[in-house]
Amino acid sequence: MAKAPRLAAGRARALGVPTRGTTNPNRLRRVDRWLLGTAAVRSVLDSPDPLVVDLGYGATPVTTIEMAARLRAVRPDVRVLGLEIDPERVAAGKAVAEPPGLDFRRGGFELAGARPVLLRAFNVLRQYAEEESARSWETMLSRLAPGGLLVEGTCDEIGRRCAWVLLDADGPRTFTLACLPSDLDRPSDLAERLPKALIHRNVPGEPVFDLLRALDACWATAAPFAPFGPRARWVEAVRLLAAEGWPVLDTRRRWRLGEVTLSWSAVAPNSA
């Protein structure tokens, strides 16, 4: 039987364990750009109290600072709270805090008592077992403000290969792949960055495996677009994917950014 996530020591009883802490400036720019361009997210940011939590920001608070700056472009009075379990990381955040707009606190999946309208948890769950990851989703969703959203995912060290899930109180809603197309040999290269809920499901018979193989096939068919650059080839590959009946939710404007968002139903794991 899988163990439940541990409680870190200390009065705060922060739920979870510290991550590796790897972080780099602009590592999460793709997910932040997607958040600002997604209607459901913009809607929750219109809340009378727009509190946003960045969970597990790592060894330095740079990605939380960047997130706050980007969100202020659409909601100047947004409050961003960075949470970490490691006290030294919290101290590093406190050194650059600008409350109430930007603050840092010790906390884990319980969100230190906060009730955000939007929660970003990136590169946090990969160290957990799949069962622990599912329980962590439940815990985080239970702490959101009514109508709140969670975006949970994974990216590489410099943010060129990313994948994430958007969830609300009812569970996963959408799945997104985002990349720098010139960084790929084929779309399935993104498999290494699948979220914990999907990474072990990239095997024959599972929907996410079928999706990546279908996207690879569309990429191959789009080869005549290669002279126009990898971005044009990616756009054509996603267009072909949608034409095959896959539930693609976004438009060419987003595809040109190296993104594709689908209904969660396209990749929802088969029952055990």
Tab-separated table of N, CA and C in Angstrom, residues 48-169:
chain	number	residue	atom	x	y	z
A	48	PRO	N	-13.499	39.282	-6.420
A	48	PRO	CA	-13.290	40.440	-5.557
A	48	PRO	C	-12.010	40.345	-4.732
A	49	ASP	N	-11.557	39.130	-4.445
A	49	ASP	CA	-10.323	38.944	-3.675
A	49	ASP	C	-9.407	38.001	-4.458
A	50	PRO	N	-8.640	38.525	-5.409
A	50	PRO	CA	-7.838	37.667	-6.288
A	50	PRO	C	-6.533	37.200	-5.639
A	51	LEU	N	-6.654	36.185	-4.789
A	51	LEU	CA	-5.474	35.597	-4.160
A	51	LEU	C	-4.994	34.420	-5.004
A	52	VAL	N	-3.712	34.420	-5.339
A	52	VAL	CA	-3.095	33.368	-6.131
A	52	VAL	C	-1.959	32.752	-5.325
A	53	VAL	N	-1.867	31.441	-5.295
A	53	VAL	CA	-0.800	30.755	-4.572
A	53	VAL	C	0.122	30.043	-5.560
A	54	ASP	N	1.421	30.210	-5.352
A	54	ASP	CA	2.436	29.481	-6.105
A	54	ASP	C	3.075	28.492	-5.143
A	55	LEU	N	2.775	27.216	-5.336
A	55	LEU	CA	3.219	26.184	-4.405
A	55	LEU	C	4.520	25.536	-4.874
A	56	GLY	N	5.507	25.495	-3.982
A	56	GLY	CA	6.761	24.818	-4.273
A	56	GLY	C	7.622	25.555	-5.280
A	57	TYR	N	7.911	26.828	-4.995
A	57	TYR	CA	8.626	27.670	-5.976
A	57	TYR	C	10.108	27.351	-6.092
A	58	GLY	N	10.653	26.601	-5.133
A	58	GLY	CA	12.034	26.142	-5.290
A	58	GLY	C	13.064	26.913	-4.502
A	59	ALA	N	14.318	26.761	-4.926
A	59	ALA	CA	15.440	27.308	-4.165
A	59	ALA	C	15.463	28.826	-4.158
A	60	THR	N	14.941	29.449	-5.204
A	60	THR	CA	14.834	30.913	-5.241
A	60	THR	C	13.401	31.278	-5.610
A	61	PRO	N	12.956	32.472	-5.229
A	61	PRO	CA	11.563	32.857	-5.486
A	61	PRO	C	11.341	33.509	-6.839
A	62	VAL	N	12.273	33.380	-7.763
A	62	VAL	CA	12.206	34.144	-9.010
A	62	VAL	C	10.948	33.863	-9.813
A	63	THR	N	10.497	32.598	-9.903
A	63	THR	CA	9.321	32.311	-10.721
A	63	THR	C	8.035	32.843	-10.077
A	64	THR	N	8.008	32.945	-8.753
A	64	THR	CA	6.857	33.548	-8.077
A	64	THR	C	6.828	35.046	-8.338
A	65	ILE	N	7.984	35.679	-8.281
A	65	ILE	CA	8.079	37.112	-8.567
A	65	ILE	C	7.625	37.392	-9.999
A	66	GLU	N	8.074	36.544	-10.927
A	66	GLU	CA	7.677	36.723	-12.331
A	66	GLU	C	6.178	36.528	-12.508
A	67	MET	N	5.625	35.533	-11.837
A	67	MET	CA	4.191	35.288	-11.940
A	67	MET	C	3.398	36.501	-11.451
A	68	ALA	N	3.807	37.058	-10.331
A	68	ALA	CA	3.116	38.222	-9.780
A	68	ALA	C	3.150	39.385	-10.770
A	69	ALA	N	4.302	39.614	-11.381
A	69	ALA	CA	4.424	40.712	-12.341
A	69	ALA	C	3.517	40.498	-13.549
A	70	ARG	N	3.452	39.263	-14.032
A	70	ARG	CA	2.616	38.968	-15.202
A	70	ARG	C	1.127	39.095	-14.883
A	71	LEU	N	0.717	38.634	-13.708
A	71	LEU	CA	-0.690	38.719	-13.342
A	71	LEU	C	-1.123	40.159	-13.107
A	72	ARG	N	-0.216	40.987	-12.633
A	72	ARG	CA	-0.567	42.396	-12.394
A	72	ARG	C	-0.920	43.112	-13.688
A	73	ALA	N	-0.463	42.587	-14.811
A	73	ALA	CA	-0.775	43.219	-16.094
A	73	ALA	C	-2.267	43.167	-16.394
A	74	VAL	N	-2.972	42.166	-15.824
A	74	VAL	CA	-4.412	42.052	-16.046
A	74	VAL	C	-5.218	42.324	-14.775
A	75	ARG	N	-4.564	42.245	-13.630
A	75	ARG	CA	-5.258	42.511	-12.359
A	75	ARG	C	-4.257	43.158	-11.411
A	76	PRO	N	-4.146	44.474	-11.441
A	76	PRO	CA	-3.112	45.168	-10.665
A	76	PRO	C	-3.139	44.894	-9.164
A	77	ASP	N	-4.322	44.571	-8.622
A	77	ASP	CA	-4.415	44.357	-7.181
A	77	ASP	C	-4.329	42.880	-6.799
A	78	VAL	N	-3.856	42.016	-7.701
A	78	VAL	CA	-3.721	40.604	-7.378
A	78	VAL	C	-2.759	40.420	-6.203
A	79	ARG	N	-3.042	39.438	-5.358
A	79	ARG	CA	-2.138	39.063	-4.266
A	79	ARG	C	-1.562	37.691	-4.575
A	80	VAL	N	-0.253	37.607	-4.611
A	80	VAL	CA	0.423	36.344	-4.900
A	80	VAL	C	1.178	35.892	-3.661
A	81	LEU	N	0.930	34.639	-3.260
A	81	LEU	CA	1.561	34.059	-2.079
A	81	LEU	C	2.389	32.851	-2.505
A	82	GLY	N	3.698	32.902	-2.267
A	82	GLY	CA	4.568	31.771	-2.535
A	82	GLY	C	4.689	30.887	-1.308
A	83	LEU	N	4.515	29.577	-1.503
A	83	LEU	CA	4.600	28.632	-0.392
A	83	LEU	C	5.722	27.636	-0.634
A	84	GLU	N	6.487	27.376	0.417
A	84	GLU	CA	7.542	26.371	0.401
A	84	GLU	C	7.599	25.698	1.761
A	85	ILE	N	8.052	24.450	1.770
A	85	ILE	CA	8.212	23.715	3.027
A	85	ILE	C	9.553	24.016	3.679
A	86	ASP	N	10.584	24.161	2.867
A	86	ASP	CA	11.932	24.405	3.378
A	86	ASP	C	12.030	25.812	3.963
A	87	PRO	N	12.337	25.950	5.273
A	87	PRO	CA	12.397	27.276	5.900
A	87	PRO	C	13.410	28.214	5.253
A	88	GLU	N	14.527	27.678	4.740
A	88	GLU	CA	15.513	28.538	4.091
A	88	GLU	C	14.964	29.147	2.807
A	89	ARG	N	14.169	28.383	2.095
A	89	ARG	CA	13.554	28.911	0.880
A	89	ARG	C	12.511	29.977	1.216
A	90	VAL	N	11.779	29.759	2.293
A	90	VAL	CA	10.815	30.762	2.744
A	90	VAL	C	11.540	32.047	3.111
A	91	ALA	N	12.667	31.923	3.797
A	91	ALA	CA	13.446	33.101	4.178
A	91	ALA	C	13.932	33.863	2.955
A	92	ALA	N	14.348	33.136	1.914
A	92	ALA	CA	14.789	33.783	0.678
A	92	ALA	C	13.638	34.565	0.045
A	93	GLY	N	12.432	34.012	0.133
A	93	GLY	CA	11.275	34.722	-0.391
A	93	GLY	C	10.935	35.952	0.436
A	94	LYS	N	10.963	35.804	1.753
A	94	LYS	CA	10.652	36.926	2.637
A	94	LYS	C	11.574	38.113	2.391
A	95	ALA	N	12.795	37.819	1.971
A	95	ALA	CA	13.780	38.889	1.749
A	95	ALA	C	13.382	39.800	0.586
A	96	VAL	N	12.536	39.301	-0.313
A	96	VAL	CA	12.132	40.110	-1.462
A	96	VAL	C	10.621	40.344	-1.498
A	97	ALA	N	9.942	39.993	-0.418
A	97	ALA	CA	8.488	40.143	-0.360
A	97	ALA	C	8.075	41.610	-0.415
A	98	GLU	N	6.905	41.834	-1.004
A	98	GLU	CA	6.317	43.172	-1.055
A	98	GLU	C	4.840	43.060	-0.699
A	99	PRO	N	4.549	42.693	0.567
A	99	PRO	CA	3.146	42.493	0.944
A	99	PRO	C	2.365	43.806	0.833
A	100	PRO	N	1.071	43.709	0.533
A	100	PRO	CA	0.277	42.483	0.396
A	100	PRO	C	0.304	41.880	-1.009
A	101	GLY	N	0.907	42.573	-1.978
A	101	GLY	CA	0.877	42.082	-3.344
A	101	GLY	C	1.705	40.841	-3.585
A	102	LEU	N	2.796	40.694	-2.834
A	102	LEU	CA	3.682	39.547	-2.996
A	102	LEU	C	4.227	39.162	-1.628
A	103	ASP	N	3.943	37.942	-1.214
A	103	ASP	CA	4.405	37.496	0.097
A	103	ASP	C	4.774	36.018	0.016
A	104	PHE	N	5.436	35.541	1.076
A	104	PHE	CA	5.916	34.163	1.122
A	104	PHE	C	5.641	33.595	2.505
A	105	ARG	N	5.380	32.279	2.538
A	105	ARG	CA	5.009	31.638	3.794
A	105	ARG	C	5.401	30.164	3.714
A	106	ARG	N	5.554	29.560	4.868
A	106	ARG	CA	5.826	28.124	4.913
A	106	ARG	C	4.515	27.369	4.779
A	107	GLY	N	4.485	26.425	3.841
A	107	GLY	CA	3.273	25.649	3.652
A	107	GLY	C	3.437	24.607	2.565
A	108	GLY	N	2.504	23.664	2.544
A	108	GLY	CA	2.517	22.591	1.563
A	108	GLY	C	1.145	22.432	0.940
A	109	PHE	N	0.710	21.184	0.754
A	109	PHE	CA	-0.549	20.931	0.065
A	109	PHE	C	-1.758	21.488	0.808
A	110	GLU	N	-1.608	21.747	2.086
A	110	GLU	CA	-2.722	22.334	2.843
A	110	GLU	C	-2.846	23.836	2.581
A	111	LEU	N	-1.867	24.408	1.869
A	111	LEU	CA	-1.838	25.809	1.441
A	111	LEU	C	-1.766	26.796	2.606
A	112	ALA	N	-1.267	26.317	3.727
A	112	ALA	CA	-1.045	27.182	4.901
A	112	ALA	C	-2.291	27.973	5.285
A	113	GLY	N	-3.451	27.379	5.059
A	113	GLY	CA	-4.693	28.040	5.440
A	113	GLY	C	-5.231	29.009	4.409
A	114	ALA	N	-4.497	29.256	3.325
A	114	ALA	CA	-4.949	30.182	2.290
A	114	ALA	C	-6.080	29.556	1.477
A	115	ARG	N	-6.923	30.401	0.897
A	115	ARG	CA	-8.024	29.956	0.041
A	115	ARG	C	-7.930	30.703	-1.297
A	116	PRO	N	-7.008	30.295	-2.151
A	116	PRO	CA	-6.794	31.043	-3.390
A	116	PRO	C	-7.846	30.756	-4.456
A	117	VAL	N	-7.999	31.718	-5.373
A	117	VAL	CA	-8.851	31.496	-6.539
A	117	VAL	C	-8.056	30.765	-7.624
A	118	LEU	N	-6.729	30.825	-7.529
A	118	LEU	CA	-5.876	30.158	-8.506
A	118	LEU	C	-4.643	29.625	-7.786
A	119	LEU	N	-4.318	28.378	-8.063
A	119	LEU	CA	-3.156	27.721	-7.465
A	119	LEU	C	-2.289	27.153	-8.579
A	120	ARG	N	-1.018	27.525	-8.582
A	120	ARG	CA	-0.049	26.935	-9.510
A	120	ARG	C	0.868	26.024	-8.718
A	121	ALA	N	0.936	24.746	-9.132
A	121	ALA	CA	1.822	23.772	-8.478
A	121	ALA	C	2.622	23.097	-9.583
A	122	PHE	N	3.829	23.585	-9.814
A	122	PHE	CA	4.632	23.082	-10.928
A	122	PHE	C	5.888	22.390	-10.423
A	123	ASN	N	6.177	21.240	-11.037
A	123	ASN	CA	7.363	20.462	-10.700
A	123	ASN	C	7.364	20.068	-9.223
A	124	VAL	N	6.180	19.814	-8.693
A	124	VAL	CA	6.014	19.471	-7.283
A	124	VAL	C	5.721	17.984	-7.085
A	125	LEU	N	4.891	17.410	-7.932
A	125	LEU	CA	4.376	16.060	-7.684
A	125	LEU	C	5.180	14.945	-8.319
A	126	ARG	N	6.193	15.255	-9.109
A	126	ARG	CA	6.923	14.194	-9.806
A	126	ARG	C	7.643	13.248	-8.852
A	127	GLN	N	7.933	13.712	-7.635
A	127	GLN	CA	8.658	12.863	-6.684
A	127	GLN	C	7.731	11.921	-5.917
A	128	TYR	N	6.418	12.031	-6.139
A	128	TYR	CA	5.456	11.204	-5.429
A	128	TYR	C	4.994	10.033	-6.288
A	129	ALA	N	4.483	8.998	-5.632
A	129	ALA	CA	3.847	7.910	-6.353
A	129	ALA	C	2.545	8.410	-6.966
A	130	GLU	N	2.051	7.696	-7.971
A	130	GLU	CA	0.829	8.123	-8.662
A	130	GLU	C	-0.347	8.232	-7.692
A	131	GLU	N	-0.457	7.295	-6.755
A	131	GLU	CA	-1.564	7.328	-5.795
A	131	GLU	C	-1.441	8.540	-4.873
A	132	GLU	N	-0.212	8.864	-4.462
A	132	GLU	CA	0.008	10.035	-3.614
A	132	GLU	C	-0.321	11.314	-4.377
A	133	SER	N	0.025	11.326	-5.658
A	133	SER	CA	-0.274	12.485	-6.485
A	133	SER	C	-1.771	12.741	-6.552
A	134	ALA	N	-2.555	11.668	-6.719
A	134	ALA	CA	-4.010	11.818	-6.782
A	134	ALA	C	-4.563	12.365	-5.473
A	135	ARG	N	-4.036	11.889	-4.355
A	135	ARG	CA	-4.498	12.401	-3.051
A	135	ARG	C	-4.104	13.860	-2.877
A	136	SER	N	-2.937	14.218	-3.392
A	136	SER	CA	-2.492	15.616	-3.290
A	136	SER	C	-3.399	16.525	-4.108
A	137	TRP	N	-3.823	16.072	-5.286
A	137	TRP	CA	-4.812	16.836	-6.050
A	137	TRP	C	-6.041	17.102	-5.190
A	138	GLU	N	-6.554	16.058	-4.570
A	138	GLU	CA	-7.773	16.192	-3.760
A	138	GLU	C	-7.567	17.191	-2.623
A	139	THR	N	-6.401	17.089	-1.963
A	139	THR	CA	-6.128	17.996	-0.855
A	139	THR	C	-6.077	19.437	-1.324
A	140	MET	N	-5.338	19.689	-2.400
A	140	MET	CA	-5.207	21.063	-2.894
A	140	MET	C	-6.551	21.613	-3.357
A	141	LEU	N	-7.332	20.803	-4.084
A	141	LEU	CA	-8.623	21.282	-4.562
A	141	LEU	C	-9.563	21.617	-3.413
A	142	SER	N	-9.459	20.874	-2.323
A	142	SER	CA	-10.338	21.127	-1.179
A	142	SER	C	-10.003	22.438	-0.479
A	143	ARG	N	-8.820	22.981	-0.737
A	143	ARG	CA	-8.399	24.227	-0.090
A	143	ARG	C	-8.659	25.459	-0.937
A	144	LEU	N	-9.115	25.291	-2.173
A	144	LEU	CA	-9.351	26.439	-3.039
A	144	LEU	C	-10.586	27.223	-2.610
A	145	ALA	N	-10.627	28.484	-2.986
A	145	ALA	CA	-11.844	29.269	-2.817
A	145	ALA	C	-12.923	28.693	-3.723
A	146	PRO	N	-14.197	28.921	-3.414
A	146	PRO	CA	-15.268	28.435	-4.293
A	146	PRO	C	-15.042	28.889	-5.734
A	147	GLY	N	-15.102	27.935	-6.662
A	147	GLY	CA	-14.874	28.250	-8.062
A	147	GLY	C	-13.414	28.335	-8.448
A	148	GLY	N	-12.518	28.049	-7.494
A	148	GLY	CA	-11.089	28.186	-7.754
A	148	GLY	C	-10.538	27.136	-8.697
A	149	LEU	N	-9.346	27.400	-9.222
A	149	LEU	CA	-8.708	26.525	-10.196
A	149	LEU	C	-7.300	26.162	-9.765
A	150	LEU	N	-6.895	24.958	-10.151
A	150	LEU	CA	-5.538	24.461	-9.917
A	150	LEU	C	-4.903	24.146	-11.263
A	151	VAL	N	-3.692	24.630	-11.494
A	151	VAL	CA	-2.919	24.205	-12.649
A	151	VAL	C	-1.692	23.473	-12.115
A	152	GLU	N	-1.576	22.204	-12.506
A	152	GLU	CA	-0.498	21.350	-11.988
A	152	GLU	C	0.216	20.702	-13.156
A	153	GLY	N	1.544	20.793	-13.144
A	153	GLY	CA	2.281	20.208	-14.253
A	153	GLY	C	3.773	20.171	-14.037
A	154	THR	N	4.466	19.957	-15.143
A	154	THR	CA	5.902	19.718	-15.120
A	154	THR	C	6.530	20.386	-16.338
A	155	CYS	N	7.782	20.825	-16.180
A	155	CYS	CA	8.516	21.361	-17.321
A	155	CYS	C	9.991	21.023	-17.166
A	156	ASP	N	10.738	21.222	-18.242
A	156	ASP	CA	12.178	21.000	-18.149
A	156	ASP	C	12.834	22.191	-17.456
A	157	GLU	N	14.153	22.140	-17.309
A	157	GLU	CA	14.852	23.109	-16.482
A	157	GLU	C	14.803	24.532	-17.025
A	158	ILE	N	14.620	24.700	-18.347
A	158	ILE	CA	14.567	26.050	-18.904
A	158	ILE	C	13.215	26.373	-19.525
A	159	GLY	N	12.233	25.514	-19.295
A	159	GLY	CA	10.867	25.827	-19.685
A	159	GLY	C	10.554	25.699	-21.160
A	160	ARG	N	11.307	24.875	-21.887
A	160	ARG	CA	11.023	24.688	-23.316
A	160	ARG	C	10.082	23.525	-23.585
A	161	ARG	N	9.951	22.626	-22.640
A	161	ARG	CA	9.071	21.472	-22.778
A	161	ARG	C	8.188	21.390	-21.531
A	162	CYS	N	6.882	21.492	-21.721
A	162	CYS	CA	5.971	21.580	-20.579
A	162	CYS	C	4.694	20.783	-20.847
A	163	ALA	N	4.067	20.358	-19.764
A	163	ALA	CA	2.748	19.722	-19.833
A	163	ALA	C	2.035	19.987	-18.519
A	164	TRP	N	0.734	20.276	-18.610
A	164	TRP	CA	0.004	20.558	-17.366
A	164	TRP	C	-1.469	20.229	-17.501
A	165	VAL	N	-2.099	20.153	-16.339
A	165	VAL	CA	-3.524	19.854	-16.222
A	165	VAL	C	-4.193	21.018	-15.498
A	166	LEU	N	-5.355	21.429	-15.979
A	166	LEU	CA	-6.170	22.418	-15.278
A	166	LEU	C	-7.309	21.679	-14.597
A	167	LEU	N	-7.485	21.949	-13.286
A	167	LEU	CA	-8.507	21.259	-12.498
A	167	LEU	C	-9.390	22.259	-11.770
A	168	ASP	N	-10.638	21.863	-11.532
A	168	ASP	CA	-11.512	22.589	-10.619
A	168	ASP	C	-12.033	21.608	-9.576
A	169	ALA	N	-13.007	22.006	-8.806
A	169	ALA	CA	-13.485	21.162	-7.706
A	169	ALA	C	-13.996	19.808	-8.178
